Coordinates of C-alpha atoms in Angstrom, one line a residue:
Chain A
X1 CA -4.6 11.0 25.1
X2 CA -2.3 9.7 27.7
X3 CA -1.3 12.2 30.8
X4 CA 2.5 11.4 30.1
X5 CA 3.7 9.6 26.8
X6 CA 7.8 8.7 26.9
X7 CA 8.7 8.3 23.4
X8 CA 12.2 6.6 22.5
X9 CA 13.7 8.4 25.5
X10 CA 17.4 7.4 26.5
X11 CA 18.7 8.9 29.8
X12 CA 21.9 9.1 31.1
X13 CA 24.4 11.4 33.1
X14 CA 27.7 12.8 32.5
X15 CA 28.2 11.3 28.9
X16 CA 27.1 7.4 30.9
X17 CA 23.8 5.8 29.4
X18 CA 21.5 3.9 31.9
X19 CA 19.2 3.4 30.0
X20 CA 17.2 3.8 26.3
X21 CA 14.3 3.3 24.4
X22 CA 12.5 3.9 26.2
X23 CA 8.5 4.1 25.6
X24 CA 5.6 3.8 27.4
X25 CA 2.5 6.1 28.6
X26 CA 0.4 7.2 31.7
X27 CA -3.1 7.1 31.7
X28 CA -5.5 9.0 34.2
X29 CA -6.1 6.0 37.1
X30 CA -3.0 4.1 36.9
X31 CA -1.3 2.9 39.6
X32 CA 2.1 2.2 38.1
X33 CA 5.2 1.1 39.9
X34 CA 8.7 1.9 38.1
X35 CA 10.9 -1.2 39.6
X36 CA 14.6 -1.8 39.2
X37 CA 17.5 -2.8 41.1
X38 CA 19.9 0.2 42.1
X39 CA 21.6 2.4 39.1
X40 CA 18.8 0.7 36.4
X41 CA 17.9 4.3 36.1
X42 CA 14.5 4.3 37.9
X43 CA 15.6 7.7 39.6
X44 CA 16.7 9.2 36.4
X45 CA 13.8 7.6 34.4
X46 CA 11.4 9.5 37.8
X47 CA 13.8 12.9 37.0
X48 CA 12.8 13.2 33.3
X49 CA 9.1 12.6 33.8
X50 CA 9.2 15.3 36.1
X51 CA 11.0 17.3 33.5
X52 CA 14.0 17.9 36.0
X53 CA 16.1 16.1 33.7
X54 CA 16.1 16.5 30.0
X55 CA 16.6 13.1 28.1
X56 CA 19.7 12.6 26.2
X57 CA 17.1 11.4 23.5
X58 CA 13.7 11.0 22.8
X59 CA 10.9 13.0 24.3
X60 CA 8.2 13.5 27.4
X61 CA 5.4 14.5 26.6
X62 CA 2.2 16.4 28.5
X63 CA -1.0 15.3 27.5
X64 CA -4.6 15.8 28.2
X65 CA -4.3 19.1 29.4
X66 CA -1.6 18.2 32.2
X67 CA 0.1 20.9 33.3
X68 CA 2.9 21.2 35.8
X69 CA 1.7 23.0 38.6
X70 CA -1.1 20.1 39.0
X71 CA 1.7 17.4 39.2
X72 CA 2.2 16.4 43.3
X73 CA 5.9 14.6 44.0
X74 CA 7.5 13.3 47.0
X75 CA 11.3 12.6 46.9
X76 CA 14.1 11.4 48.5
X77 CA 15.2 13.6 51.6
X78 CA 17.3 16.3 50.6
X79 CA 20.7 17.1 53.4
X80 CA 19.8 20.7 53.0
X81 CA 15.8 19.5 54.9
X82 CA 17.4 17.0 57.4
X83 CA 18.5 20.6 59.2
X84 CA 16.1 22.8 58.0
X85 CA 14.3 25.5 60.3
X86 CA 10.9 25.6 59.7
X87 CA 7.5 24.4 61.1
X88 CA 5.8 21.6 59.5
X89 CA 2.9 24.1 58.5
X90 CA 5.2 26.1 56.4
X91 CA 6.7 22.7 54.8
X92 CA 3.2 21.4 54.0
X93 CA 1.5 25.1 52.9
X94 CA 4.6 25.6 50.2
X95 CA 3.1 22.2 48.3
X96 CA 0.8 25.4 47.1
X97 CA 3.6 27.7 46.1
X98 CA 3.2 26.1 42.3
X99 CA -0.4 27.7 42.3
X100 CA -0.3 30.8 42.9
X101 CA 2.0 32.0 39.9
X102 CA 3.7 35.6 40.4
X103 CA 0.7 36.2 43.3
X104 CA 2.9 37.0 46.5
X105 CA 1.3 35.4 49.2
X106 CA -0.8 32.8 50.0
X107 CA -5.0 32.6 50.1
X108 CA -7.0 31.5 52.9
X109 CA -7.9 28.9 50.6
X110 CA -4.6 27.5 50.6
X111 CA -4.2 27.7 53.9
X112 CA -7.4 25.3 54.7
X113 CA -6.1 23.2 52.0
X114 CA -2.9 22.3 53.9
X115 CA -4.2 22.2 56.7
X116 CA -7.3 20.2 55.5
X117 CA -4.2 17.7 54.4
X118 CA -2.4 17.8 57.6
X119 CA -5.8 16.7 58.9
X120 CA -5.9 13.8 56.9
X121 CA -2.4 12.3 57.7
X122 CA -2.8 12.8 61.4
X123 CA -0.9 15.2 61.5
X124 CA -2.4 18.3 62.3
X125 CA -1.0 18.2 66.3
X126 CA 2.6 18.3 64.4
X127 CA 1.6 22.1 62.7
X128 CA 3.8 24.3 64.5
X129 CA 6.6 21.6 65.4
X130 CA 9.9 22.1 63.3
X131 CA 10.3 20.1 60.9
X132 CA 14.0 18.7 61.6
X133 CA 13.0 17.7 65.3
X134 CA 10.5 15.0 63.7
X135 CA 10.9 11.4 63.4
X136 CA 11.3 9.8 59.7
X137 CA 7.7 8.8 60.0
X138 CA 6.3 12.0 60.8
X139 CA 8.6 14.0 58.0
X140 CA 8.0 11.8 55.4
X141 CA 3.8 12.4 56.0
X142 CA 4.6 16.0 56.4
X143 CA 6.2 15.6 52.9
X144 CA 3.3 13.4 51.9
X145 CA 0.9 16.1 52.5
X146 CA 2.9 19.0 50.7
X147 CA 2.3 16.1 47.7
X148 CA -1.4 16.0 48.1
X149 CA -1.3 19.8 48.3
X150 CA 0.5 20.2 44.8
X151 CA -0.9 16.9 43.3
X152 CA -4.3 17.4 41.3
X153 CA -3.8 14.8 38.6
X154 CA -1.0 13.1 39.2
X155 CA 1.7 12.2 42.4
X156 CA 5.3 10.6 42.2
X157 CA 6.4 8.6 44.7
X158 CA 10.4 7.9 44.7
X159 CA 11.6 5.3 47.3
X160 CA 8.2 6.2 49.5
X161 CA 8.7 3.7 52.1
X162 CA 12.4 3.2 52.6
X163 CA 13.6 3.6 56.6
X164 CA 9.9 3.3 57.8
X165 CA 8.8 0.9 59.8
X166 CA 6.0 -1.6 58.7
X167 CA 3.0 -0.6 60.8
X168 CA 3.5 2.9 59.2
X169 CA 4.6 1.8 55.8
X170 CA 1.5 0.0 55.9
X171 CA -0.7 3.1 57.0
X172 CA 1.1 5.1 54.6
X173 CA -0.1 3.0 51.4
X174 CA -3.6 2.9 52.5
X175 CA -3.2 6.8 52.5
X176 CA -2.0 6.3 48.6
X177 CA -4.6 3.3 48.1
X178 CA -7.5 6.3 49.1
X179 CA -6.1 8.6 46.5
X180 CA -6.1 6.5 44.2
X181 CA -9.4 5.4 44.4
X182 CA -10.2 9.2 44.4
X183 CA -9.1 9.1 41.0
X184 CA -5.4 10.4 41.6
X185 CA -2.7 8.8 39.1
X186 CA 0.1 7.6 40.8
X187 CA 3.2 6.5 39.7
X188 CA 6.2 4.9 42.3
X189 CA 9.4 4.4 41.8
X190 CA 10.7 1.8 44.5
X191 CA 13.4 -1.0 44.8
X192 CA 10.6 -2.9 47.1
X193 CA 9.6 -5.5 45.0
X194 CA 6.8 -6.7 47.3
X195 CA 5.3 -3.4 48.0
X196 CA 4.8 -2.8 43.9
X197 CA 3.4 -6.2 43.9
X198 CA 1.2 -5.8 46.9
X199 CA -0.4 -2.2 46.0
X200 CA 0.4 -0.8 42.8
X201 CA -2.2 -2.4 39.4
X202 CA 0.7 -1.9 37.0
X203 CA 4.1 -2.5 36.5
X204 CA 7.3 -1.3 34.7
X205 CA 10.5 -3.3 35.6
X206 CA 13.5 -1.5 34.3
X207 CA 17.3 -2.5 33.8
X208 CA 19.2 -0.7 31.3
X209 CA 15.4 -0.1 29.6
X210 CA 12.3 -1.6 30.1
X211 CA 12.2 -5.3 30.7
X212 CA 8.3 -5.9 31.1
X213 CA 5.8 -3.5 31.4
X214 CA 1.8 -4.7 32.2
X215 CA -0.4 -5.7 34.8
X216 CA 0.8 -6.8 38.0
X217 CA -1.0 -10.8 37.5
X218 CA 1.1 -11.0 34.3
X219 CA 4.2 -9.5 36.2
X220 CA 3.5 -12.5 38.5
X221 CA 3.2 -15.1 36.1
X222 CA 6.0 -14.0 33.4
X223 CA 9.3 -15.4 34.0
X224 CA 11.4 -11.6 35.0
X225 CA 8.9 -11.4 37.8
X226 CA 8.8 -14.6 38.8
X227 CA 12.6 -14.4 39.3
X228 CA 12.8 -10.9 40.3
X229 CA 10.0 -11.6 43.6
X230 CA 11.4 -15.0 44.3
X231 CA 15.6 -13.5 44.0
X232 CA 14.1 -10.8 46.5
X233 CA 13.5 -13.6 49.0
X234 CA 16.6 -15.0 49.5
X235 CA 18.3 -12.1 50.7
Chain B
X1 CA 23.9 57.4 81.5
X2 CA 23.1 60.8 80.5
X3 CA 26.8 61.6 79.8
X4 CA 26.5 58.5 77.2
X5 CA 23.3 59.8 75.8
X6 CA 24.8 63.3 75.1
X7 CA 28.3 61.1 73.8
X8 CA 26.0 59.2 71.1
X9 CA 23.9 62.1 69.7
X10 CA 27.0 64.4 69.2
X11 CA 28.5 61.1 67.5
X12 CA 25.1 61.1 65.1
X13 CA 25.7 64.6 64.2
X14 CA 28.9 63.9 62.3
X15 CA 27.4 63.6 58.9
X16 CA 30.0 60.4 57.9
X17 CA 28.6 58.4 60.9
X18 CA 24.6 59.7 60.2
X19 CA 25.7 58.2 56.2
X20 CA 27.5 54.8 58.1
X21 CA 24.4 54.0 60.4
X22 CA 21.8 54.3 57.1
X23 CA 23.3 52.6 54.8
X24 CA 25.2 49.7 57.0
X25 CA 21.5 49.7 58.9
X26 CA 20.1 48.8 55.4
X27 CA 23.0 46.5 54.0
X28 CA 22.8 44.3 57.3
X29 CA 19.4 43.8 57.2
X30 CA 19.3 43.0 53.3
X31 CA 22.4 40.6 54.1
X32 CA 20.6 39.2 56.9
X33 CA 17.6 38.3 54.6
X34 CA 19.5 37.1 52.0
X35 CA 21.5 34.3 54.1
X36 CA 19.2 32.6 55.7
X37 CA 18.5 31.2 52.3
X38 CA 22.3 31.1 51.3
X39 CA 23.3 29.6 54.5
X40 CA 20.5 26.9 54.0
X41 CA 21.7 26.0 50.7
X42 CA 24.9 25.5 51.8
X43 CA 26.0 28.3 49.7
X44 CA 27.4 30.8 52.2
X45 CA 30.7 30.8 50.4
X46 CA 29.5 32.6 47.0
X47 CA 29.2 35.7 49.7
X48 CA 32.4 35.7 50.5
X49 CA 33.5 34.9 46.8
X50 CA 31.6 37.5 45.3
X51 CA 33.4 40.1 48.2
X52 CA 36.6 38.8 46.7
X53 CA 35.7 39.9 43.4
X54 CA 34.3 43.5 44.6
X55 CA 37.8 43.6 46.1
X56 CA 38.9 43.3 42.7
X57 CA 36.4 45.6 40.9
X58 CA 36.7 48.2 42.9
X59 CA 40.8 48.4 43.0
X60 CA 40.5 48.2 39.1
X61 CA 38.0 50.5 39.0
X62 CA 40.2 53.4 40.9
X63 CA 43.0 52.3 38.3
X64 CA 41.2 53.1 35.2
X65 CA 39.0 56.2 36.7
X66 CA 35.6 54.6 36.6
X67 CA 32.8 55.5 38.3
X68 CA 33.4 52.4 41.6
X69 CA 29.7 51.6 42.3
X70 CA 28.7 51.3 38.5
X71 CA 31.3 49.3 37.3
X72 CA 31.9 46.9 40.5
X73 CA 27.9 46.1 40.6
X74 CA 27.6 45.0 36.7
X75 CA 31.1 42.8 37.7
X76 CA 30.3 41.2 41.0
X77 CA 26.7 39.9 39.4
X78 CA 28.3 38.3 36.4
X79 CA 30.7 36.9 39.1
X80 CA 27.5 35.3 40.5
X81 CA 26.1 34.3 37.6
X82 CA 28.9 32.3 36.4
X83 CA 29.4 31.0 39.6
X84 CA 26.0 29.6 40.0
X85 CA 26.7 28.1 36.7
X86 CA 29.6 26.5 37.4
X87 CA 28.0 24.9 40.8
X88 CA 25.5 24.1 38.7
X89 CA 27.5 22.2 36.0
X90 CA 29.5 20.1 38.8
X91 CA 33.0 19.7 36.5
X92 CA 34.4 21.7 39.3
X93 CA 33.0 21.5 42.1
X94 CA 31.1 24.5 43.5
X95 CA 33.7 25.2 46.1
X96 CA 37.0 25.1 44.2
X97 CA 35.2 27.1 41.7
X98 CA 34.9 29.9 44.6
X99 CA 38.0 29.5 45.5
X100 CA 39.7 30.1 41.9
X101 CA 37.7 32.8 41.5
X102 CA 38.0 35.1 45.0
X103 CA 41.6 34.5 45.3
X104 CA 42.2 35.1 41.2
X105 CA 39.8 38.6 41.7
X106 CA 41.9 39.2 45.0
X107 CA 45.3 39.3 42.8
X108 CA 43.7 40.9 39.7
X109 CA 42.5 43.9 42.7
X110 CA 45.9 44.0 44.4
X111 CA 48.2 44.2 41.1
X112 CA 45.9 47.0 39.6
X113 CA 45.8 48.7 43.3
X114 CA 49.4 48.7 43.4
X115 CA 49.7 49.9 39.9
X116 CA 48.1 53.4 40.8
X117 CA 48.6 54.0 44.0
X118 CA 51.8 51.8 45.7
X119 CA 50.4 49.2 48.6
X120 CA 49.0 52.1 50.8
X121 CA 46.8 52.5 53.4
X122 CA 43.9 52.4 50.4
X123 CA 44.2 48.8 50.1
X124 CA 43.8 48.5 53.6
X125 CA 40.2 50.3 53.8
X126 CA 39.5 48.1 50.5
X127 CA 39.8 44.7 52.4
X128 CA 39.0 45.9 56.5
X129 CA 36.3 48.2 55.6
X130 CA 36.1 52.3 56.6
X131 CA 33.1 54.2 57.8
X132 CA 34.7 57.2 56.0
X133 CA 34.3 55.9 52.3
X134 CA 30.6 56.3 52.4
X135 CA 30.1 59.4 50.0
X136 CA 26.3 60.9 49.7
X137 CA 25.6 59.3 46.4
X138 CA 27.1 55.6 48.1
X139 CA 24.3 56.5 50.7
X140 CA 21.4 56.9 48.2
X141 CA 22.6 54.1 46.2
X142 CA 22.4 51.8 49.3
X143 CA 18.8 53.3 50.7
X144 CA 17.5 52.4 46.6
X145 CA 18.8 48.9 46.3
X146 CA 18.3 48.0 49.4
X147 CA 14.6 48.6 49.9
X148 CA 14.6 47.1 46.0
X149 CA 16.0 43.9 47.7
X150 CA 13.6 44.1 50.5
X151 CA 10.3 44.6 48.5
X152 CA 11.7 41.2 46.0
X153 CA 12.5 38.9 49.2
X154 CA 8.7 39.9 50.6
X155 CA 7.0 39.5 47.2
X156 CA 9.0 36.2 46.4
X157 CA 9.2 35.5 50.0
X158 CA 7.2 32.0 49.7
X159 CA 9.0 31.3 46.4
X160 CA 12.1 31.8 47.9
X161 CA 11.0 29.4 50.9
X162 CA 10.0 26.8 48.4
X163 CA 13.3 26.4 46.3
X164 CA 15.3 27.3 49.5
X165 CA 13.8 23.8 51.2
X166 CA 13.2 21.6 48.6
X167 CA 14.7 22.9 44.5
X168 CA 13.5 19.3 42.9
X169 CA 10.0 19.8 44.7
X170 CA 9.8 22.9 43.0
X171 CA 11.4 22.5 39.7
X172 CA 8.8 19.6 39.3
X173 CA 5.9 21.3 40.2
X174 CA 6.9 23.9 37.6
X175 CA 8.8 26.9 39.4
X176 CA 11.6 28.4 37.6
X177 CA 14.1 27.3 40.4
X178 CA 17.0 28.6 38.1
X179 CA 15.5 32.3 37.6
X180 CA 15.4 32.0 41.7
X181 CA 18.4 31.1 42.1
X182 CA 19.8 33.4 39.7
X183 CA 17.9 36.2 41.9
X184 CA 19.3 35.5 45.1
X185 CA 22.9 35.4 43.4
X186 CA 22.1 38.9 41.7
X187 CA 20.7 40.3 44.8
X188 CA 23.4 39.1 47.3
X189 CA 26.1 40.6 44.8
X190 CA 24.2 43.7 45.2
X191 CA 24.4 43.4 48.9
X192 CA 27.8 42.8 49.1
X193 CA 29.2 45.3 47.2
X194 CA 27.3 48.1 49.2
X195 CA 28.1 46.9 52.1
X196 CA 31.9 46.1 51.4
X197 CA 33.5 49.5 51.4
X198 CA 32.6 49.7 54.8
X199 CA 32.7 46.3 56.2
X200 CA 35.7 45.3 54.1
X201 CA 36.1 43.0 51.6
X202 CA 37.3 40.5 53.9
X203 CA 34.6 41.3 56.7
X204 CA 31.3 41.3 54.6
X205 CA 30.3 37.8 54.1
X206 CA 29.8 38.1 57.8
X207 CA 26.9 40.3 58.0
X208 CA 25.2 36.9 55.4
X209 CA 26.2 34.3 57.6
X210 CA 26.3 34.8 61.1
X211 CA 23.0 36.4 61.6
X212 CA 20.9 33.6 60.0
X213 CA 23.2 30.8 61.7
X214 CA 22.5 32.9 65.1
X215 CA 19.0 33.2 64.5
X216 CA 18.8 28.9 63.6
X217 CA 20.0 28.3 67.3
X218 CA 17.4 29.3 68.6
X219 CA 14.2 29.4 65.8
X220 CA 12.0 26.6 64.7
X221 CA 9.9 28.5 61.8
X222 CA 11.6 29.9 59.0
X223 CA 9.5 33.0 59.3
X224 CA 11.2 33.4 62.6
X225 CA 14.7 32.7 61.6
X226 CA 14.1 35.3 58.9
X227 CA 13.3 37.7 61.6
X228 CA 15.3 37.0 64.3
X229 CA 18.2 37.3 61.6
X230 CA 17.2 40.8 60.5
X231 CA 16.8 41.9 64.1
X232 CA 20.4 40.6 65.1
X233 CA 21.9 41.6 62.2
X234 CA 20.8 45.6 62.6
X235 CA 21.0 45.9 66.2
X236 CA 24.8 43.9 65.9
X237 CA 25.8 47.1 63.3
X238 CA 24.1 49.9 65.1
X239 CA 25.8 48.9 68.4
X240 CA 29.1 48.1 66.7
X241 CA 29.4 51.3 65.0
X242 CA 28.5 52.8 68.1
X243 CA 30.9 51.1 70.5
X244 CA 33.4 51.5 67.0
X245 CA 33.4 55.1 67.6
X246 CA 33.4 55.0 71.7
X247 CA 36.6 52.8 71.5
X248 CA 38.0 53.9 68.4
X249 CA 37.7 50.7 66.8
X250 CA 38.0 49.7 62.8
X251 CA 34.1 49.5 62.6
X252 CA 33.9 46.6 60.4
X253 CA 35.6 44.1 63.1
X254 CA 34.0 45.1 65.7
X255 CA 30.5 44.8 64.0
X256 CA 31.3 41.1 63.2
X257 CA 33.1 40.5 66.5
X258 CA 29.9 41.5 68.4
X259 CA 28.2 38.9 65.6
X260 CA 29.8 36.6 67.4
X261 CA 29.2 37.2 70.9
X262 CA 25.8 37.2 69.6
X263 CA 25.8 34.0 68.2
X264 CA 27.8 32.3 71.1
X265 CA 25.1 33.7 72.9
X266 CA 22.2 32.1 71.4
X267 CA 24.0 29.0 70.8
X268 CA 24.1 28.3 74.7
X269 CA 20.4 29.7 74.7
X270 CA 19.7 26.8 72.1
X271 CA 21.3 24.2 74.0
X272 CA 19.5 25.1 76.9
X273 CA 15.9 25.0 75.7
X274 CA 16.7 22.0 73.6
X275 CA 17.1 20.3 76.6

């Protein structure tokens, strides 16, 4: 069985459809990018797999044992974080919140675990800096690593990239290349064409539902994605 | 010195002010707690809402001859339950929604005030606060619920943390971000209505805000801010009531005008290490 299955889903807000029938499935390994050009409901489509947002019909559904503590997600920057007080230890350490249930506090084993992450990204010189005083860069690996921290099975990524520069947009996908090949699902959600193409093994181009959905080499030969990379280029 | 000394502990042996200083001690440091998380949220206006409608309870509450406490508490939390809701459903927006509601509770409280009593000086220790409406049971009440509210925010404390910074992080990864939500609401209407017969309807939303906005001038953790903000918050009503009763003060204003000396205070500190 698949990790996610979407079955006949529509999504929409406020009484507006963005977008229906929709129906697809994650297996354990993909790599999948969810492209779209703004208000194709990408974001919306990202919400209801996360189970944030109910679909206005249809269904998503768990499978092979996925449960929603294992599920790692990094998002869109909040205006409530940009002026947030807190170090980026506590940040990264509350990616391990969704483990411990009703349990109060945290374990030492948690605590290695984030900082074990922190290691990873670099950014283990950053642990007792507050969080708002750091550059886009920096947050956004702080944020990364609260992901890894949560993420067992699977990690979203929604617009991962956007307002980072390319030498660390670059570093940050061969962060998320790593995990995959650690066997970590991951599934993106990006209006950057040319990233999805670059890194990602699979892809879903939405407008208003799914346009094409399959390997990136077919995405590259079929006619959407042909117009969809080359329409990118112009602008 | 030793002539203030002597002043202060024959000022503790009044039994009103020994009843003031243990339960405002307890409210300010429960309402200190609670706002950092409020304040962060950008919800620091439910507070003073949820005052509004204690305002209200409690003037229709001395109309009808209830018991004040019990039937204000059960009223102030619905209050907050419906108007999480409401900032939840975004029809109205969260702040006009607060806005109907306070001012709505304020004339409901005023009307049935009026009603019993004429526009007397009751009305005024409803909405300014007096140190003399503390009763034994109000005392007890506040020592039970507050160290109720202490004991959740420590056992929930990295919960709390979690949906405070980041509620789609956590509703993803499978926290019940509404059930925390709906906790903070329940325990800050708690808060508030303790501490309101003191502070004042109109005063009490202080004691939330400025101590964890005073404490964020100057704090980079959030553990820190949580702590700094229960420090300032307690010493800020111990030394209010005190200089309150030196200076015969209403002891609600001065508690919150010392908040903000406070606050200025650490403000300038901030700018000055930020540099």
């Amino acid at each position: 069985m698949a990790l996610i299955t979407c079955e006949n889903v529509s999504l929409g807000y406020e009484g507006l459809t963005v977008a229906k029938d929709i129906s697809f499935s994650i297996d354990q390994g993909d790599y999948l990018s969810v492209i779209g050009r703004n208000g194709s409901g990408k974001s919306t489509l990202l919400k209801a797999l996360l189970r944030i947002k109910n679909p206005e019909r249809g269904r998503v559904v768990y499978g092979d044992g996925l449960k929603q503590s294992e599920i790692g997600c990094l998002a869109q920057q909040t205006p409530v974080q940009k002026d947030f007080p807190a170090s980026v230890f506590e940040v990264v350490l509350s990616g391990r919140a969704p483990k411990r249930g009703l349990m109060p506090f945290y374990s030492k084993a948690d605590k290695k675990q984030a900082l074990d992450k922190m290691e990873l990204l670099g950014i283990t010189n950053l642990k007792e800096r507050c969080f708002r005083e750091l550059s886009g860069g920096q947050q956004q690996r702080a944020l990364l690593a609260r992901a890894m921290c949560a993420a067992e099975k699977i990690l979203f990524l929604d617009e991962p990239v956007t307002g980072l520069d390319p030498v660390v947009t670059t570093e940050f996908f061969n962060i998320i290349n790593e995990m995959h090949k650690n066997g970590m699902t991951i599934v993106m959600v990006s209006h950057d064409i040319h990233c999805a193409v670059k890194y990602s093994g699979r892809i879903i181009h939405m407008d208003g539902g799914i346009l094409f959905d399959g390997t990136v080499d077919e995405y590259k030969k079929s006619k959407i994605g042909a117009e969809f990379i080359g329409g990118h280029r112009h602008d | 010195m030793t002539d203030l000394f002597e002043y202060i502990s024959v000022m503790f042996s009044y039994t009103f002010i020994l009843r003031a200083l243990i339960a405002g001690a307890l409210v300010s440091l429960c309402a200190a707690l609670l706002g950092v998380s409020l304040v962060l949220k950008k919800y620091s206006m439910i507070g003073d809402g949820l005052s509004h409608v204690g305002f209200g309870a409690i003037a229709l509450a001395t109309a009808l001859n209830f018991a004040p406490m019990k039937f204000t508490v059960p009223v102030v939390i619905v209050a907050a339950v419906l108007l999480l809701r409401v900032s939840e459903s975004s029809k109205i927006k969260g702040d006009s929604a607060i806005a109907m509601i306070s001012t709505g509770a304020l004339a409901v409280g005023i009307l049935a005030a009026s009603m019993t009593t004429g526009m007397n000086t009751d009305i005024n220790s409803y909405l300014f606060g007096s140190i003399l409406a503390m009763t034994k049971e109000d005392v007890v009440l506040s020592a039970v619920l507050s160290v109720v509210v202490i004991i959740l925010f420590i056992v929930f404390y990295n919960k709390i943390f979690a949906v405070t910074f980041d509620e789609n992080f956590a509703a993803a990864t499978g926290t019940n971000v509404k059930a925390y939500n709906m906790l903070i609401a329940v325990l800050t209407s708690v808060t508030v209505v303790l501490g309101m017969r003191m502070m004042g309807a109109l005063l009490i939303s202080s004691l939330i805000i400025f101590p964890s906005l005073t404490a964020m001038r100057v704090c980079k953790k959030f553990k820190s801010v949580i702590f700094v903000s229960a420090v300032v918050s307690v010493l800020c009503f111990v030394v209010g009531l005190i200089i309150s009763y030196i200076a015969s003060t209403p002891t609600g204003a001065t508690v919150v005008v010392l908040n903000i000396a406070v606050f200025l205070i650490f403000a300038a500190a901030g700018k000055i290490i930020n540099k």
